[in-house]
Coordinates of C-alpha atoms in Angstrom, one line a residue:
M1 CA -45.1 -56.7 -37.3
R2 CA -43.4 -53.6 -36.0
R3 CA -45.0 -51.5 -33.2
V4 CA -46.3 -48.0 -34.0
A5 CA -46.1 -45.1 -31.6
V6 CA -48.0 -41.8 -31.8
T7 CA -45.4 -39.0 -31.3
G8 CA -47.1 -35.9 -32.5
L9 CA -50.6 -34.3 -32.5
G10 CA -52.1 -31.4 -34.5
V11 CA -55.7 -30.2 -34.5
V12 CA -57.7 -27.5 -36.2
C13 CA -61.3 -27.7 -35.2
P14 CA -64.4 -25.7 -34.1
L15 CA -62.9 -25.4 -30.6
G16 CA -59.8 -23.7 -32.0
V17 CA -56.3 -24.6 -33.0
G18 CA -53.6 -26.4 -30.9
I19 CA -53.8 -29.4 -28.7
A20 CA -53.7 -27.6 -25.3
P21 CA -56.4 -25.0 -25.9
V22 CA -58.7 -27.4 -27.8
W23 CA -58.4 -30.1 -25.1
E24 CA -59.0 -27.5 -22.3
R25 CA -62.1 -26.2 -24.1
L26 CA -63.4 -29.7 -24.7
L27 CA -63.2 -30.7 -21.0
A28 CA -64.7 -27.3 -20.0
G29 CA -67.8 -28.2 -22.0
Q30 CA -67.5 -25.5 -24.6
S31 CA -69.3 -25.8 -27.9
G32 CA -68.1 -24.8 -31.4
V33 CA -71.6 -24.7 -32.9
I34 CA -72.9 -21.3 -33.9
A35 CA -75.5 -19.5 -35.9
L36 CA -74.1 -19.2 -39.4
P37 CA -73.7 -15.8 -41.1
E38 CA -74.7 -15.0 -44.7
P39 CA -74.4 -16.6 -47.2
L40 CA -74.2 -19.8 -45.3
N41 CA -77.6 -19.5 -43.6
Q42 CA -79.8 -19.7 -46.7
S43 CA -80.7 -23.4 -46.4
A44 CA -83.0 -25.1 -43.9
C45 CA -80.1 -25.7 -41.6
K46 CA -78.7 -22.3 -40.4
I47 CA -76.1 -23.5 -37.9
G48 CA -72.7 -25.1 -38.2
A49 CA -69.3 -25.5 -36.5
P50 CA -66.6 -23.4 -38.3
V51 CA -63.0 -23.0 -37.3
P52 CA -62.8 -19.8 -35.2
E53 CA -60.4 -17.3 -36.6
G54 CA -58.1 -15.0 -34.5
E55 CA -54.6 -15.0 -33.0
T56 CA -52.6 -18.2 -32.9
A57 CA -51.4 -17.3 -29.4
Q58 CA -55.1 -17.4 -28.3
G59 CA -55.6 -20.9 -29.8
K60 CA -57.5 -19.7 -32.9
Y61 CA -56.9 -20.0 -36.6
C62 CA -54.5 -17.4 -38.1
E63 CA -53.7 -18.7 -41.6
S64 CA -51.0 -16.2 -42.3
D65 CA -48.8 -17.6 -39.5
F66 CA -48.5 -20.8 -41.6
I67 CA -49.2 -20.1 -45.2
P68 CA -48.2 -17.1 -47.4
A69 CA -51.3 -15.3 -48.8
R70 CA -50.3 -16.0 -52.4
E71 CA -50.1 -19.7 -51.8
A72 CA -53.3 -19.8 -49.7
R73 CA -55.3 -18.5 -52.7
R74 CA -54.2 -21.5 -54.6
M75 CA -55.6 -24.0 -52.1
D76 CA -59.1 -25.0 -51.0
G77 CA -59.9 -24.7 -47.3
F78 CA -59.4 -28.4 -46.5
I79 CA -55.8 -28.2 -47.8
R80 CA -55.0 -25.1 -45.8
Y81 CA -56.5 -26.7 -42.6
G82 CA -54.5 -29.9 -43.2
I83 CA -51.2 -28.0 -43.7
V84 CA -51.7 -26.1 -40.5
A85 CA -52.6 -29.3 -38.5
A86 CA -49.6 -31.2 -40.1
A87 CA -47.2 -28.4 -39.2
E88 CA -48.4 -28.5 -35.6
A89 CA -48.2 -32.2 -35.3
L90 CA -44.6 -32.3 -36.7
A91 CA -43.6 -29.5 -34.4
D92 CA -45.1 -31.4 -31.5
S93 CA -43.2 -34.5 -32.4
G94 CA -39.9 -32.8 -32.9
Y95 CA -39.1 -34.8 -36.0
Q96 CA -37.4 -33.6 -39.1
A97 CA -36.4 -35.6 -42.1
E98 CA -32.9 -34.2 -42.5
T99 CA -31.0 -36.8 -44.5
E100 CA -31.9 -38.5 -47.7
E101 CA -32.4 -41.8 -45.9
Q102 CA -34.8 -40.1 -43.4
Q103 CA -36.7 -38.5 -46.2
A104 CA -37.1 -41.8 -48.1
R105 CA -38.4 -43.4 -44.9
S106 CA -40.9 -40.7 -44.1
G107 CA -44.3 -40.5 -45.7
V108 CA -47.7 -38.8 -45.8
Y109 CA -51.2 -40.3 -45.8
L110 CA -53.8 -37.6 -45.5
G111 CA -57.4 -37.5 -46.9
S112 CA -60.7 -35.7 -47.1
G113 CA -64.2 -37.0 -47.4
V114 CA -65.4 -34.3 -49.8
G115 CA -62.5 -32.2 -50.9
G116 CA -62.6 -28.8 -52.5
L117 CA -66.3 -28.1 -52.7
Q118 CA -66.1 -24.3 -52.7
G119 CA -63.3 -24.3 -55.4
I120 CA -65.4 -26.6 -57.6
A121 CA -68.5 -24.4 -57.2
D122 CA -66.5 -21.2 -57.9
A123 CA -64.9 -22.7 -61.0
A124 CA -68.3 -23.9 -62.3
Y125 CA -69.7 -20.4 -62.0
T126 CA -66.6 -19.0 -63.8
L127 CA -67.0 -21.4 -66.7
R128 CA -70.8 -20.7 -66.9
D129 CA -70.5 -16.9 -66.6
K130 CA -67.2 -16.1 -68.3
G131 CA -66.8 -19.0 -70.7
V132 CA -63.8 -21.1 -71.7
G133 CA -60.3 -19.9 -71.2
K134 CA -61.0 -18.1 -67.9
L135 CA -60.3 -20.8 -65.4
S136 CA -57.2 -20.5 -63.2
P137 CA -54.4 -23.0 -63.9
F138 CA -54.4 -23.5 -60.2
F139 CA -58.0 -24.7 -60.1
M140 CA -57.5 -28.4 -60.3
P141 CA -54.5 -28.6 -58.0
S142 CA -56.5 -26.5 -55.5
V143 CA -59.3 -29.0 -55.1
L144 CA -57.8 -32.5 -55.6
I145 CA -57.9 -34.4 -52.4
N146 CA -54.4 -36.0 -52.7
L147 CA -52.9 -32.5 -53.1
L148 CA -53.1 -32.2 -49.3
S149 CA -50.7 -35.1 -49.0
G150 CA -48.7 -33.7 -51.9
R151 CA -48.3 -30.2 -50.4
V152 CA -47.4 -31.6 -46.9
S153 CA -44.8 -33.9 -48.4
I154 CA -43.3 -31.0 -50.4
A155 CA -43.2 -28.7 -47.4
H156 CA -41.4 -31.2 -45.2
G157 CA -39.3 -33.2 -47.7
F158 CA -41.0 -36.5 -47.0
R159 CA -40.3 -38.7 -50.0
G160 CA -41.6 -42.0 -48.7
P161 CA -45.2 -43.4 -49.2
N162 CA -47.5 -40.6 -50.3
S163 CA -51.2 -41.3 -50.7
A164 CA -54.7 -40.1 -49.8
V165 CA -57.8 -41.6 -48.4
V166 CA -61.4 -40.8 -49.5
T167 CA -63.9 -42.9 -47.5
A168 CA -66.5 -40.2 -46.6
C169 CA -66.7 -39.9 -42.8
S170 CA -64.3 -42.8 -42.1
T171 CA -61.5 -41.0 -44.0
G172 CA -59.4 -39.8 -41.0
T173 CA -59.7 -43.2 -39.2
H174 CA -58.7 -45.1 -42.3
A175 CA -55.8 -42.8 -42.9
I176 CA -54.3 -43.3 -39.5
G177 CA -54.9 -47.1 -39.6
D178 CA -53.5 -47.5 -43.1
A179 CA -50.5 -45.4 -42.3
A180 CA -49.8 -47.4 -39.1
R181 CA -49.8 -50.6 -41.3
I182 CA -47.3 -49.0 -43.6
I183 CA -44.9 -48.6 -40.7
A184 CA -45.7 -52.0 -39.2
L185 CA -44.9 -53.6 -42.6
D186 CA -41.5 -51.7 -42.7
D187 CA -42.3 -49.5 -45.7
A188 CA -41.7 -46.3 -43.6
D189 CA -40.4 -45.3 -40.2
V190 CA -42.5 -42.1 -39.9
M191 CA -45.9 -41.2 -41.3
I192 CA -48.0 -38.0 -41.1
A193 CA -51.6 -39.2 -41.2
G194 CA -55.1 -37.8 -40.7
G195 CA -57.9 -36.0 -42.5
A196 CA -59.1 -32.5 -43.3
E197 CA -62.4 -31.0 -44.4
S198 CA -63.9 -27.6 -45.4
A199 CA -67.4 -28.5 -46.6
L200 CA -69.2 -25.9 -44.5
V201 CA -70.0 -23.9 -47.7
P202 CA -73.4 -23.3 -49.4
L203 CA -73.0 -26.3 -51.7
G204 CA -72.1 -28.6 -48.9
I205 CA -74.8 -27.4 -46.5
E206 CA -77.6 -27.6 -49.2
S207 CA -76.4 -31.1 -50.3
F208 CA -76.8 -32.5 -46.8
C209 CA -80.0 -30.6 -46.3
A210 CA -81.3 -32.3 -49.4
L211 CA -80.5 -35.6 -47.8
R212 CA -82.4 -34.5 -44.7
A213 CA -79.2 -35.3 -42.7
L214 CA -78.6 -32.0 -41.0
S215 CA -80.3 -30.7 -37.8
T216 CA -82.9 -28.0 -38.5
H217 CA -84.9 -28.0 -35.2
F218 CA -82.4 -26.0 -33.2
N219 CA -81.5 -23.1 -35.5
D220 CA -82.4 -20.7 -32.6
R221 CA -80.3 -22.8 -30.1
P222 CA -77.1 -23.7 -31.9
T223 CA -75.2 -25.2 -29.0
E224 CA -78.0 -27.6 -28.3
A225 CA -78.3 -29.0 -31.8
S226 CA -75.7 -31.7 -31.8
R227 CA -77.2 -34.2 -29.3
P228 CA -76.1 -37.8 -29.9
W229 CA -78.4 -40.5 -28.5
D230 CA -80.9 -37.9 -27.2
T231 CA -84.5 -38.6 -28.1
D232 CA -84.8 -35.0 -29.6
R233 CA -81.9 -35.4 -32.0
D234 CA -82.8 -34.6 -35.6
G235 CA -79.6 -34.7 -37.6
F236 CA -75.9 -33.8 -37.5
V237 CA -74.2 -30.4 -37.4
M238 CA -71.5 -29.9 -40.0
G239 CA -68.1 -28.6 -39.0
N240 CA -64.8 -27.8 -40.6
G241 CA -61.3 -28.7 -39.5
A242 CA -58.4 -31.1 -39.6
G243 CA -56.7 -33.7 -37.4
V244 CA -53.2 -34.9 -38.0
V245 CA -51.0 -37.3 -36.1
V246 CA -47.3 -38.3 -36.5
L247 CA -46.9 -42.0 -36.4
E248 CA -43.5 -43.6 -35.8
E249 CA -41.9 -47.0 -35.5
W250 CA -41.5 -47.7 -31.8
E251 CA -37.8 -48.2 -31.6
H252 CA -37.2 -45.3 -34.0
A253 CA -39.1 -43.0 -31.7
Q254 CA -37.4 -44.3 -28.6
K255 CA -33.9 -44.0 -30.2
R256 CA -34.4 -40.3 -30.8
G257 CA -36.0 -39.7 -27.4
A258 CA -39.4 -38.8 -28.7
K259 CA -42.4 -38.1 -26.5
I260 CA -44.8 -41.0 -27.0
Y261 CA -48.5 -40.3 -26.5
A262 CA -49.8 -43.8 -27.1
E263 CA -49.4 -46.9 -29.2
V264 CA -51.6 -47.8 -32.2
A265 CA -52.7 -51.2 -30.9
G266 CA -55.5 -52.3 -33.3
Y267 CA -57.2 -51.4 -36.5
G268 CA -60.3 -52.9 -38.1
M269 CA -62.3 -52.3 -41.3
S270 CA -65.5 -53.5 -42.8
G271 CA -68.2 -52.8 -45.4
D272 CA -72.0 -52.9 -44.9
A273 CA -72.9 -54.0 -48.4
H274 CA -76.3 -52.6 -47.6
H275 CA -77.2 -49.0 -48.6
I276 CA -75.4 -45.9 -49.9
T277 CA -76.3 -43.7 -46.9
A278 CA -78.2 -45.7 -44.3
P279 CA -76.3 -48.0 -41.8
A280 CA -76.9 -51.7 -41.8
E281 CA -79.5 -52.9 -39.3
G282 CA -78.1 -53.5 -35.9
G283 CA -74.7 -52.2 -37.0
R284 CA -73.8 -55.7 -38.1
S285 CA -70.8 -54.7 -40.1
A286 CA -69.6 -52.1 -37.6
I287 CA -69.4 -55.1 -35.3
L288 CA -66.9 -56.7 -37.7
A289 CA -64.7 -53.6 -37.7
M290 CA -64.6 -53.3 -33.9
R291 CA -63.9 -57.0 -33.5
S292 CA -61.1 -56.9 -36.0
A293 CA -59.5 -54.0 -34.1
L294 CA -59.8 -56.0 -30.9
R295 CA -58.2 -59.0 -32.5
H296 CA -55.3 -57.0 -33.8
A297 CA -54.9 -55.4 -30.3
G298 CA -54.8 -58.8 -28.7
I299 CA -57.5 -57.9 -26.2
S300 CA -61.1 -58.8 -25.4
A301 CA -63.9 -56.3 -25.2
D302 CA -63.6 -56.0 -21.4
G303 CA -60.2 -54.4 -21.9
L304 CA -61.8 -51.3 -23.4
E305 CA -62.3 -48.5 -20.9
Y306 CA -63.2 -45.6 -23.3
I307 CA -64.9 -45.5 -26.6
N308 CA -65.2 -42.3 -28.7
A309 CA -68.3 -43.2 -30.7
H310 CA -69.0 -42.1 -34.2
A311 CA -72.5 -41.0 -33.0
T312 CA -73.4 -38.1 -35.2
S313 CA -76.8 -37.2 -33.7
T314 CA -78.8 -38.8 -36.6
P315 CA -81.8 -41.0 -35.7
L316 CA -80.7 -44.2 -37.5
G317 CA -76.9 -44.0 -37.1
D318 CA -76.8 -43.5 -33.4
I319 CA -79.0 -46.5 -32.8
A320 CA -77.1 -48.8 -35.2
E321 CA -73.8 -48.0 -33.4
L322 CA -75.3 -48.6 -29.9
S323 CA -76.6 -52.0 -31.2
A324 CA -73.2 -52.8 -32.5
L325 CA -71.5 -51.7 -29.3
R326 CA -73.9 -53.8 -27.2
E327 CA -73.1 -56.9 -29.2
V328 CA -69.3 -56.3 -29.1
L329 CA -69.1 -55.3 -25.4
G330 CA -71.4 -58.1 -24.2
S331 CA -71.1 -58.5 -20.4
A332 CA -68.6 -55.7 -20.3
L333 CA -71.2 -53.1 -21.4
G334 CA -71.2 -51.1 -18.2
Q335 CA -67.4 -51.1 -17.8
A336 CA -66.6 -48.8 -20.8
S337 CA -67.3 -45.1 -20.9
V338 CA -68.8 -44.2 -24.3
S339 CA -69.1 -40.6 -25.4
S340 CA -69.5 -38.5 -28.6
T341 CA -67.3 -35.4 -28.8
K342 CA -69.4 -34.4 -31.8
S343 CA -71.8 -33.0 -29.3
Q344 CA -69.2 -30.1 -28.9
I345 CA -67.6 -29.8 -32.3
G346 CA -70.2 -31.2 -34.7
H347 CA -69.4 -33.6 -37.5
L348 CA -66.2 -32.8 -39.4
L349 CA -66.9 -35.5 -42.1
G350 CA -63.5 -36.6 -43.4
A351 CA -61.6 -34.9 -40.6
A352 CA -63.9 -36.4 -37.9
G353 CA -62.1 -39.7 -37.4
A354 CA -58.7 -38.1 -37.1
V355 CA -59.8 -35.4 -34.6
E356 CA -61.6 -38.0 -32.6
A357 CA -58.6 -40.3 -32.6
I358 CA -56.7 -37.4 -31.1
F359 CA -59.3 -36.9 -28.4
S360 CA -59.1 -40.6 -27.7
I361 CA -55.3 -40.4 -27.3
L362 CA -55.6 -37.4 -25.0
A363 CA -58.2 -39.4 -23.0
L364 CA -55.5 -42.0 -22.5
Q365 CA -52.9 -39.5 -21.6
H366 CA -55.0 -37.6 -19.1
Q367 CA -57.1 -40.5 -17.8
V368 CA -60.4 -38.8 -18.4
A369 CA -63.4 -39.6 -20.7
P370 CA -64.8 -36.5 -22.5
A371 CA -68.4 -35.8 -22.0
T372 CA -71.5 -36.1 -24.3
L373 CA -73.3 -32.8 -24.2
N374 CA -77.0 -32.2 -24.7
L375 CA -77.9 -35.7 -23.5
H376 CA -81.0 -34.9 -21.5
S377 CA -83.3 -37.8 -22.5
P378 CA -81.4 -40.8 -23.7
D379 CA -82.9 -43.0 -26.3
P380 CA -84.2 -46.3 -24.8
A381 CA -81.6 -48.1 -26.9
A382 CA -78.9 -46.5 -24.7
E383 CA -80.0 -48.4 -21.5
G384 CA -77.1 -49.9 -19.7
F385 CA -74.4 -47.6 -21.4
D386 CA -72.2 -45.1 -19.6
L387 CA -72.6 -42.3 -22.1
V388 CA -70.8 -39.7 -19.9
P389 CA -73.6 -37.1 -20.0
H390 CA -72.8 -33.4 -19.5
Q391 CA -69.4 -33.7 -17.6
P392 CA -66.1 -35.4 -18.3
K393 CA -65.3 -38.5 -16.2
E394 CA -62.0 -39.2 -14.6
R395 CA -61.2 -42.9 -14.7
T396 CA -58.6 -45.5 -15.6
I397 CA -58.2 -45.8 -19.3
R398 CA -55.7 -48.3 -20.7
Y399 CA -57.3 -48.9 -24.1
A400 CA -59.4 -46.5 -26.1
L401 CA -61.4 -47.3 -29.2
S402 CA -62.4 -44.7 -31.8
N403 CA -65.2 -45.5 -34.4
S404 CA -65.9 -43.9 -37.8
F405 CA -68.6 -44.9 -40.2
G406 CA -69.2 -43.4 -43.7
F407 CA -71.6 -43.3 -46.6
G408 CA -71.4 -46.3 -48.8
G409 CA -71.2 -48.5 -45.7
T410 CA -67.5 -48.0 -44.9
N411 CA -66.5 -48.7 -41.3
A412 CA -63.3 -48.2 -39.4
S413 CA -62.2 -48.7 -35.8
L414 CA -58.9 -47.8 -34.1
I415 CA -57.6 -48.9 -30.7
F416 CA -54.9 -47.0 -28.9
R417 CA -52.9 -48.4 -25.9
A418 CA -51.8 -46.2 -23.0
I419 CA -48.1 -45.9 -22.4

């Protein structure tokens, strides 16, 4: 199996756009959770974590710097976010597919957990109110999840493997893991991989409110709402964004003198076979995913120094993951720092795993574990864990694990190795 390097990073998230400003704001303890304006504040949950708009030079989202207005109108928000994050990741990597051979050996594997919710809702209203024959011919291409991969491949001339992942909140993690395997199996030399989401729209908010999954107790204190493992947690905070990485065969990256952030060392998957939304008791299948990733990485659990937990701030999910981590870590429980960066950016659904993988890679590069904010009264199930409350923690990190778990009982774990 061929080794896989990470050579480029791109992020669009509630803390901004661009690796440097987002990482700086993350370590500074800033929160991207805000009170939502109309018409997004009509449901029981009135808070969320949108992507802040402004000047690109200030680390904020300026769509016109990347996508012509005419084209932007033909894409749902998740596609636009993904395009921007992919452009950033490729620029960071310095890679271009210039020859036909390079194009054939370069691929795209991007996904979304929900896809074009706003576009679907708008089209449904158009059909209802104006009747047949009034839909835009661009409607379907604007909302299909695989059109993100399609548009990125067109933009950059990547003619190798082109696919999309749709595994709810595990999407970004599965995309990176699957793309790494494509390279490891010699089906490509370079892959753009990750996830994007723009579900912070009325239909998305109300849908998760109907499931009683969103936080509603902190509408007057938005930055305090996302509180993984805290006894006062009452649900997750939804966010928008995209995370994209450039993966590259190790020798290919070295030959062109690429900057290598980390190595994709391990990848594990599993299914709960339990319930459509609730996690399996004790996180028993999450255990399988993590142990599979450890096996592929060739390390034991005591080799893990940092874990970016899925930990969304839901009562059941947080405890299930802690139970799984306790079983996997065993006697090494106190050696690993475990944090949830969702405490600062909320839950980005299909983009979460990719953004959190990027944070895990940056933790390796900078040798610091990001903090878990709002952890004032840890759940009793957290006893013995180093959950990095309130402040980042400088420490040695050679291996970092990133977890993602999604509806339908889909689980994914990635392990990255420091260079």
